[in-house]
Tab-separated table of C-alpha atoms in Angstrom:
chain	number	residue	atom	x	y	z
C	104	UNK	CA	0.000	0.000	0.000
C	105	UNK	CA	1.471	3.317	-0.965
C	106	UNK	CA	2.403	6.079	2.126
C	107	UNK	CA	1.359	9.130	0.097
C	108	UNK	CA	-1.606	9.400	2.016
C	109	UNK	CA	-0.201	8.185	5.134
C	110	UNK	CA	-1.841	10.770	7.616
C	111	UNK	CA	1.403	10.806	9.584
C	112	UNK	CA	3.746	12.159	6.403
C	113	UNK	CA	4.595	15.914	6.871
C	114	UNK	CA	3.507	17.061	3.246
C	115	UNK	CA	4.821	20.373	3.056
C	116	UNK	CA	8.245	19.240	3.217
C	117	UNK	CA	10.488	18.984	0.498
C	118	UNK	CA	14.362	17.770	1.407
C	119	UNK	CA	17.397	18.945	-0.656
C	120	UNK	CA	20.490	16.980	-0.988
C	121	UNK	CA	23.568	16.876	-3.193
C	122	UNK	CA	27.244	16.372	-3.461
C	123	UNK	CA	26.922	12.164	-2.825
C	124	UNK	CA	29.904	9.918	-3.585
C	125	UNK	CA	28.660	6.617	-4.049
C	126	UNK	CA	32.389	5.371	-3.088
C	127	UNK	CA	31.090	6.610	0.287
C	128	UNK	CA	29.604	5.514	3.464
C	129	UNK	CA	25.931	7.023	2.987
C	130	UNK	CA	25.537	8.019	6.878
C	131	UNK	CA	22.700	10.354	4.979
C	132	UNK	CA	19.803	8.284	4.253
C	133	UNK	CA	18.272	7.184	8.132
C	134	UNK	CA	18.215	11.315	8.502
C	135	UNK	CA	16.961	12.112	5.321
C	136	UNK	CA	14.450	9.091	6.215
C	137	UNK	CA	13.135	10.250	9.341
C	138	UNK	CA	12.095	13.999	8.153
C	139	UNK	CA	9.352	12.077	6.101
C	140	UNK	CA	9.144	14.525	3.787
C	141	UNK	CA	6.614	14.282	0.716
C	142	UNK	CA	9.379	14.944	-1.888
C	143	UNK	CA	13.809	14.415	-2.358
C	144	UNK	CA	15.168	16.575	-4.646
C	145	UNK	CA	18.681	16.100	-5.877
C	146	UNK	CA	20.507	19.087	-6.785
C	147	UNK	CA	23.634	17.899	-8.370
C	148	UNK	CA	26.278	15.371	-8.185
C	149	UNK	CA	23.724	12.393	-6.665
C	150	UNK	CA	26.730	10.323	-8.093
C	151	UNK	CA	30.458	10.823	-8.943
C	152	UNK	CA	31.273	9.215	-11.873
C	153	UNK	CA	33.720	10.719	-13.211
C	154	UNK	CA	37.623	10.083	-11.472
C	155	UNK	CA	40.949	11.064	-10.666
C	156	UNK	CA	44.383	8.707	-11.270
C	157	UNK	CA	47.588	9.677	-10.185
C	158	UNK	CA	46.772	13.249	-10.364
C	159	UNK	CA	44.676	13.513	-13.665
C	160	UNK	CA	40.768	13.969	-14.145
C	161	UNK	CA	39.345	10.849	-16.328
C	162	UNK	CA	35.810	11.733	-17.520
C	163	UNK	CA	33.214	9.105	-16.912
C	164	UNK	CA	32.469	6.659	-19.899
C	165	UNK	CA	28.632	5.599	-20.053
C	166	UNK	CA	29.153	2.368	-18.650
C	167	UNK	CA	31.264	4.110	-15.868
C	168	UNK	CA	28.126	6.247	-15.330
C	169	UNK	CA	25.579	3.483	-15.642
C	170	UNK	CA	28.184	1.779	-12.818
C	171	UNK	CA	27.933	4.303	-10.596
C	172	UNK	CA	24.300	5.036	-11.005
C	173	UNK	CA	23.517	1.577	-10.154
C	174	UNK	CA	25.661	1.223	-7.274
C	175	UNK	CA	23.575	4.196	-5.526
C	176	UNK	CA	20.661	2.358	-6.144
C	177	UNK	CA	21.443	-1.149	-4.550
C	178	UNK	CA	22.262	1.255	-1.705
C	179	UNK	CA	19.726	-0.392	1.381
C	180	UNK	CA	19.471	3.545	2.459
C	181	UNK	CA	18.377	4.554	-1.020
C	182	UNK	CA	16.265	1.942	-1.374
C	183	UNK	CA	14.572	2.459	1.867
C	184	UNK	CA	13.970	6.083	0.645
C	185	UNK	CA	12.645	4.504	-2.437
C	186	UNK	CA	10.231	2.216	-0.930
C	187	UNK	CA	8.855	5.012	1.190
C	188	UNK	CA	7.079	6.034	-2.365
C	189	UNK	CA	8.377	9.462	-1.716
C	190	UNK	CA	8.722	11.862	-4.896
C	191	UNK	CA	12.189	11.826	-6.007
C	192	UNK	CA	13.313	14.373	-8.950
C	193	UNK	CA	16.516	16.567	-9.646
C	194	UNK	CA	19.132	17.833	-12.072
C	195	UNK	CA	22.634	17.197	-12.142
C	196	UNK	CA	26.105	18.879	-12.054
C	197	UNK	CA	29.686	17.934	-13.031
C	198	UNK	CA	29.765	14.722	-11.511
C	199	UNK	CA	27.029	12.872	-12.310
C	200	UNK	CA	26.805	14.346	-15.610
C	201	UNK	CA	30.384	12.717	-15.896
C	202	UNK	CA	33.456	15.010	-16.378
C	203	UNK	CA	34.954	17.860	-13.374
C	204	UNK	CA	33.491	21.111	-14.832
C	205	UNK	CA	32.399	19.643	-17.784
C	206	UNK	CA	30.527	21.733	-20.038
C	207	UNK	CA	29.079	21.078	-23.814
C	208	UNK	CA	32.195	19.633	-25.144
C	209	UNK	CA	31.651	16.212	-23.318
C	210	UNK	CA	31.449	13.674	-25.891
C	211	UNK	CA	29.186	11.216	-24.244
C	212	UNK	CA	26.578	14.103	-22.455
C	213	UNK	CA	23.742	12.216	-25.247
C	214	UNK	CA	24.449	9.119	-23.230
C	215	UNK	CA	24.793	10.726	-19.540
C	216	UNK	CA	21.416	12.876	-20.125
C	217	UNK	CA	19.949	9.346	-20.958
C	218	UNK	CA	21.377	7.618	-17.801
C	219	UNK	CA	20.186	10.682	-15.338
C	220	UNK	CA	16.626	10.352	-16.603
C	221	UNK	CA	16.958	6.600	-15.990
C	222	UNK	CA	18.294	6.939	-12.600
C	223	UNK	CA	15.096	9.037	-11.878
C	224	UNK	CA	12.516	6.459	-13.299
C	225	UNK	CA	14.144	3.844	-11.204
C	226	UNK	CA	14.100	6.018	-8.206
C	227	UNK	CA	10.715	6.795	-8.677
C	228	UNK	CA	9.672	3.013	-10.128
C	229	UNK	CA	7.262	2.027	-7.021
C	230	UNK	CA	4.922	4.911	-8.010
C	231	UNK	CA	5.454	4.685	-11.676
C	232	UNK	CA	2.533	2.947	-11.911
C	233	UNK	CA	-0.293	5.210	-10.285
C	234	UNK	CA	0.754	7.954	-12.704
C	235	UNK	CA	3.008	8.494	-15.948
C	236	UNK	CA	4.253	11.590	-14.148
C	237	UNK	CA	6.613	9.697	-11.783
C	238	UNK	CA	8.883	8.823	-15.126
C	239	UNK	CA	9.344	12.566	-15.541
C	240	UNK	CA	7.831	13.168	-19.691
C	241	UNK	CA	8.822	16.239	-20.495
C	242	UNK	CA	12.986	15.764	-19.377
C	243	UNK	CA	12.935	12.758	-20.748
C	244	UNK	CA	12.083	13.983	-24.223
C	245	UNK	CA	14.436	17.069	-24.289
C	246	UNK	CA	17.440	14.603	-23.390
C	247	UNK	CA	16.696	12.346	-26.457
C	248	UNK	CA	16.161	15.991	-28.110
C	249	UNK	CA	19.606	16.489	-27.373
C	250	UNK	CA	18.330	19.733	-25.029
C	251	UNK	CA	19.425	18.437	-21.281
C	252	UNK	CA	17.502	17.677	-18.901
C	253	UNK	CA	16.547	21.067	-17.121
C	254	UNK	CA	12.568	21.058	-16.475
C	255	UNK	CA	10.214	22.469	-13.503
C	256	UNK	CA	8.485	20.755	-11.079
C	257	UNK	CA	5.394	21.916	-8.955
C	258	UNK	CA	3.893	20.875	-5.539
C	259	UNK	CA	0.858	21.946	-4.107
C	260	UNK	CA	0.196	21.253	-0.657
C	261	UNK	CA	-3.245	22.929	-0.475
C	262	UNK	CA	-4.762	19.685	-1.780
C	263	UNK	CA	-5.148	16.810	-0.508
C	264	UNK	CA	-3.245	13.789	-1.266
C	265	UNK	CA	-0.284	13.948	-3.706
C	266	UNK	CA	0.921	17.197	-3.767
C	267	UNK	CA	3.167	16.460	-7.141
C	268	UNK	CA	0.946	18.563	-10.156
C	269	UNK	CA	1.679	17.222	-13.816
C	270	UNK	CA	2.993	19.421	-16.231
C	271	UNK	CA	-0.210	19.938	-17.247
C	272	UNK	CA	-1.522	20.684	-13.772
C	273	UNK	CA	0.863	23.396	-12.957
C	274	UNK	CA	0.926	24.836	-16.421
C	275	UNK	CA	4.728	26.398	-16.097
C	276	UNK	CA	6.825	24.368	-18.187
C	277	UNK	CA	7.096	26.085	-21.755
C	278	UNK	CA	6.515	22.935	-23.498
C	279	UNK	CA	2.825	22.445	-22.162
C	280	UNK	CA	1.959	26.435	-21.572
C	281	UNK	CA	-0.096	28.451	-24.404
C	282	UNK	CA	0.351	31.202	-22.898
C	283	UNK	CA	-2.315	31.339	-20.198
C	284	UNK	CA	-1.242	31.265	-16.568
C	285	UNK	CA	-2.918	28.875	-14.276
C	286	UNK	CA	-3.889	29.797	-10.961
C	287	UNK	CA	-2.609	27.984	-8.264
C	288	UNK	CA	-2.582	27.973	-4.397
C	289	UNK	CA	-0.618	29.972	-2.035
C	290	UNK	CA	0.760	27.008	-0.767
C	291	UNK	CA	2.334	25.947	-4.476
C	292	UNK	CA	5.969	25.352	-4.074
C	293	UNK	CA	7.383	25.436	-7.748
C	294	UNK	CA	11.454	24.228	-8.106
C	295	UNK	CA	13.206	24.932	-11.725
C	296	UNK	CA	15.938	22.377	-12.179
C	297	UNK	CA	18.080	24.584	-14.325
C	298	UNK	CA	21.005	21.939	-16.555
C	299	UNK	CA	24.087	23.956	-16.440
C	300	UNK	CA	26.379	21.800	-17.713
C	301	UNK	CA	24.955	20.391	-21.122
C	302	UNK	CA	24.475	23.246	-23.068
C	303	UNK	CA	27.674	25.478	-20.891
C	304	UNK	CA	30.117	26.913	-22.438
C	305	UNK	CA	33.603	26.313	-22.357
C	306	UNK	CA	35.312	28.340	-19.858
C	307	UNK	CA	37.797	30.760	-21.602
C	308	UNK	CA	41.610	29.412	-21.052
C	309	UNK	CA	43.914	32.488	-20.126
């Protein structure tokens, strides 16, 4: 039985995290666990994929990536946060999108956008089901679109239930507005994951 509408669940909540080596010990996951908040949202690096031997920066190959990816998931922590059917969305940064400081030059950034978007549809596979908006649509397509996977993502905890809107719902996402603002509640929480590493420019060498 799902625990979105668990009476107990605190569901204006919303937890940040970031900055995860999988390499580590994740110490994170019984704190981030016990806030029981209705939503995770990564803001970069949920992985470090890319590497450093004897003093130089290797950029992450896709299987590298897919490695890494994986290894966070098997994680009993992660999974517990998994299992909890919380909403779990995000962007990436250098790390996880799989060079230090890598910007649009990356020549496998096709692949990693394809891998992040994965690594959110398996975080978010035990709700899947109730609703196509748990595979996240709209990021998906711009990262086979070659765009990155930047998108917006809006929670409103006036209603009852799942606070998570659709694309549709919230109406801010350029893709699925015509130009008409929807109204929404006071207590509408909207987060832009802004991608600012496919599309970056190279940093000027001096």
């Amino acid at each position: 039985k799902s625990q979105r509408h668990n009476t107990t669940m605190s569901p204006s909540r919303i937890i940040f995290g970031s900055c995860n080596s999988q390499h580590q010990e994740q110490r994170l996951w019984p704190s981030i666990i016990a806030r029981n908040a209705s939503a995770f949202i990564w803001g970069g690096d949920a992985v470090y994929a890319d590497s450093k031997r004897f003093g130089k920066e290797l950029a992450a190959t896709p299987e590298i990536a897919a490695e890494s990816y994986q290894t966070l998931l098997n994680n009993s922590g992660y999974q517990e946060l998994i299992e909890q059917n919380k909403t779990i969305v995000g962007v990436w940064d250098d790390h996880d999108f799989g060079v230090n400081n890598g910007d649009r030059t990356y020549e496998h950034k096709q692949a990693a956008a394809d891998l992040f978007v994965k690594f959110l549809q398996e975080s978010n596979k035990n709700i899947q089901a109730t609703h196509k908006k748990y595979s996240w649509p709209l990021m998906e397509q711009r990262a086979k679109k070659n765009k990155g996977v930047y998108s917006v993502v809006v929670f409103d905890f006036e209603r009852e239930g799942d606070p998570l809107l659709t694309d549709e719902e919230a109406g801010i996402d350029p893709e699925v507005n015509e130009g008409e603002v929807k109204p929404l509640s006071n207590k509408s929480v909207a987060i832009f994951l802004l991608d600012v590493r496919y599309n970056k420019t190279p940093w000027i060498k001096g």
